[in-house]
Coordinates of C-alpha atoms in Angstrom, one line a residue:
M428 CA -4.1 -31.3 5.9
I429 CA -6.8 -28.9 7.6
N430 CA -7.3 -28.1 11.4
F431 CA -10.4 -26.6 11.9
V432 CA -10.8 -24.0 15.5
E433 CA -13.5 -23.1 16.8
A434 CA -14.3 -19.3 19.1
P435 CA -17.5 -20.1 20.7
D436 CA -17.0 -16.1 22.2
D437 CA -14.6 -12.2 21.5
A438 CA -12.3 -14.0 23.2
A439 CA -11.3 -17.4 21.8
L440 CA -11.7 -15.2 18.4
D441 CA -9.2 -12.3 20.1
A442 CA -6.8 -15.4 21.1
I443 CA -7.5 -16.4 16.9
T444 CA -6.6 -13.5 15.3
R445 CA -3.4 -12.9 17.2
R446 CA -2.3 -15.7 16.6
L447 CA -2.7 -15.2 13.2
T448 CA -0.8 -12.1 13.2
D449 CA 2.1 -13.2 16.0
N450 CA 2.1 -15.7 12.8
P451 CA 0.4 -15.4 9.6
V452 CA 2.3 -18.7 8.2
D453 CA 0.9 -21.0 10.8
N454 CA -0.6 -23.4 8.6
S455 CA -2.1 -25.3 11.7
I456 CA -4.9 -22.5 11.5
N457 CA -7.8 -23.1 8.7
D458 CA -7.5 -20.5 6.6
G459 CA -11.3 -20.6 6.0
V460 CA -10.8 -18.8 10.4
R461 CA -8.3 -16.5 8.1
L462 CA -11.1 -16.0 6.0
R463 CA -13.5 -15.2 8.4
A464 CA -10.7 -12.8 10.0
V465 CA -10.5 -10.9 6.9
Q466 CA -13.9 -11.1 6.2
D467 CA -14.5 -9.4 9.4
I468 CA -12.2 -6.5 9.4
V469 CA -12.8 -5.3 6.0
E470 CA -16.9 -4.6 7.0
A471 CA -15.7 -3.0 10.0
V472 CA -14.2 -0.6 8.2
R473 CA -16.9 -1.2 5.1
T474 CA -19.9 0.3 8.4
R475 CA -17.2 1.8 11.0
G476 CA -14.4 4.0 8.3
D477 CA -12.1 5.7 10.2
D478 CA -13.0 4.4 13.1
A479 CA -12.6 1.1 12.9
V480 CA -9.5 1.6 10.7
A481 CA -8.2 3.2 14.3
E482 CA -9.2 0.1 16.1
F483 CA -7.4 -1.9 14.0
T484 CA -4.0 -0.1 13.7
E485 CA -4.0 0.0 17.1
R486 CA -5.3 -3.5 18.0
F487 CA -2.3 -4.9 15.0
D488 CA 0.8 -2.3 14.9
G489 CA 0.0 -1.2 18.1
V490 CA 0.0 2.2 17.4
A491 CA -3.1 4.4 19.0
L492 CA -4.3 7.1 16.3
R493 CA -7.8 9.1 15.8
P494 CA -8.7 9.5 12.2
D495 CA -7.9 13.2 11.7
Q496 CA -4.1 12.0 12.9
F497 CA -4.1 9.5 9.6
E498 CA -3.4 11.8 6.9
L499 CA -0.1 14.3 6.9
T500 CA 0.1 17.5 6.8
R501 CA 2.9 19.4 4.9
D502 CA 4.2 21.3 7.7
E503 CA 4.1 17.5 9.1
I504 CA 5.5 16.2 6.3
D505 CA 8.6 19.1 6.9
A506 CA 9.6 19.0 10.6
A507 CA 10.3 15.4 9.4
V508 CA 12.0 15.8 6.6
A509 CA 14.2 19.0 8.9
G510 CA 14.9 15.7 11.4
V511 CA 16.6 13.7 8.3
D512 CA 20.7 13.3 8.4
P513 CA 21.3 15.1 5.0
A514 CA 23.7 12.5 4.3
F515 CA 20.6 9.8 4.2
I516 CA 18.5 12.7 2.2
A517 CA 21.8 12.4 -0.5
T518 CA 20.5 8.5 -0.2
L519 CA 17.0 8.3 -1.1
E520 CA 18.2 10.9 -3.5
R521 CA 20.4 9.2 -5.9
A522 CA 18.0 5.9 -5.3
Y523 CA 15.5 8.1 -7.0
G524 CA 17.1 9.1 -10.0
R525 CA 18.1 5.4 -11.0
I526 CA 15.1 4.3 -10.1
K527 CA 13.5 7.0 -12.6
A528 CA 16.0 6.7 -14.8
F529 CA 16.0 2.6 -14.8
H530 CA 11.9 3.0 -15.4
S531 CA 12.2 6.0 -18.2
K532 CA 13.3 3.3 -20.4
F533 CA 10.0 2.0 -20.4
L534 CA 8.2 4.5 -20.8
R535 CA 6.0 4.4 -24.5
Q536 CA 4.8 7.0 -26.4
S537 CA 1.5 7.2 -28.0
W538 CA 1.5 7.3 -31.7
E539 CA -1.1 7.8 -34.7
E540 CA -0.4 7.2 -38.5
L541 CA -3.2 7.3 -42.1
D542 CA -2.7 4.7 -43.4
D543 CA -3.2 4.4 -47.7
D544 CA -6.9 3.4 -47.1
G545 CA -7.2 6.1 -45.0
S546 CA -8.1 4.2 -42.2
L547 CA -6.4 5.6 -38.7
L548 CA -4.1 3.6 -36.9
G549 CA -2.2 4.1 -33.4
Q550 CA -2.2 3.9 -29.6
R551 CA -2.8 6.0 -27.4
I552 CA -0.8 5.9 -23.8
T553 CA -2.6 7.3 -20.6
P554 CA -1.7 7.4 -17.7
I555 CA -3.8 5.9 -14.7
E556 CA -4.8 9.8 -13.1
R557 CA -3.8 8.1 -10.1
V558 CA -2.7 5.2 -7.9
G559 CA -2.9 3.8 -4.3
V560 CA 0.1 2.2 -3.2
Y561 CA 1.0 0.6 0.7
V562 CA 4.3 0.5 1.7
P563 CA 4.6 -1.8 4.8
G564 CA 4.6 -0.1 8.4
G565 CA 4.1 0.0 12.1
K566 CA 8.1 -1.4 13.7
A567 CA 9.8 -1.6 10.4
F568 CA 10.9 2.1 8.1
Y569 CA 10.8 1.1 4.0
P570 CA 12.3 3.7 2.4
S571 CA 12.7 1.4 -0.9
S572 CA 9.6 0.4 -1.1
V573 CA 8.5 3.8 -0.8
L574 CA 10.5 4.6 -3.6
M575 CA 10.1 1.2 -5.7
N576 CA 6.2 1.8 -6.0
I577 CA 6.5 5.5 -6.4
V578 CA 8.5 6.1 -8.5
P579 CA 7.6 4.1 -11.8
A580 CA 3.2 5.4 -11.1
R581 CA 5.6 9.0 -11.5
V582 CA 7.7 8.7 -14.3
A583 CA 4.4 7.3 -16.4
G584 CA 2.7 9.9 -15.4
V585 CA 0.4 9.8 -12.7
S586 CA -0.8 12.7 -11.0
E587 CA -1.9 11.7 -8.0
I588 CA 0.0 9.4 -5.4
V589 CA -1.8 8.1 -2.4
M590 CA 0.1 6.7 0.1
V591 CA -0.9 4.0 3.6
S592 CA 1.1 2.4 5.7

């Protein structure tokens, strides 16, 4: 069953957007409305860049950030880590080690050999240089999502990992 929802003005669109974000599995709202809302967000970010990202972060997550606050400095990260219970850090380090050991079992190596007729055969394994990782954030805290996304990339040899939340 498809329900059509009309948004004759910005206030109606805001109400629909709030309804979508409050209950993303609400099937009473037409998928076309969702698609249009997503397209509008992508277009706003494409045209207005970080200012649009800041606007949507405040609108959807209730967090007011300026674009210059998007990326954490090393000092901010170190200060945050210093405030964490050492027992929790030990737990994360143990999980890191276990995840690393698990994924290391799947790591493959490049190889090559010369065939009898002089042909070079082989396989070259080359890690991706850089990856982006999305970790859900906002009102919740998911360290397991960080570990399960970043550790396999590190094991594979990815040199730059950018995490967004």
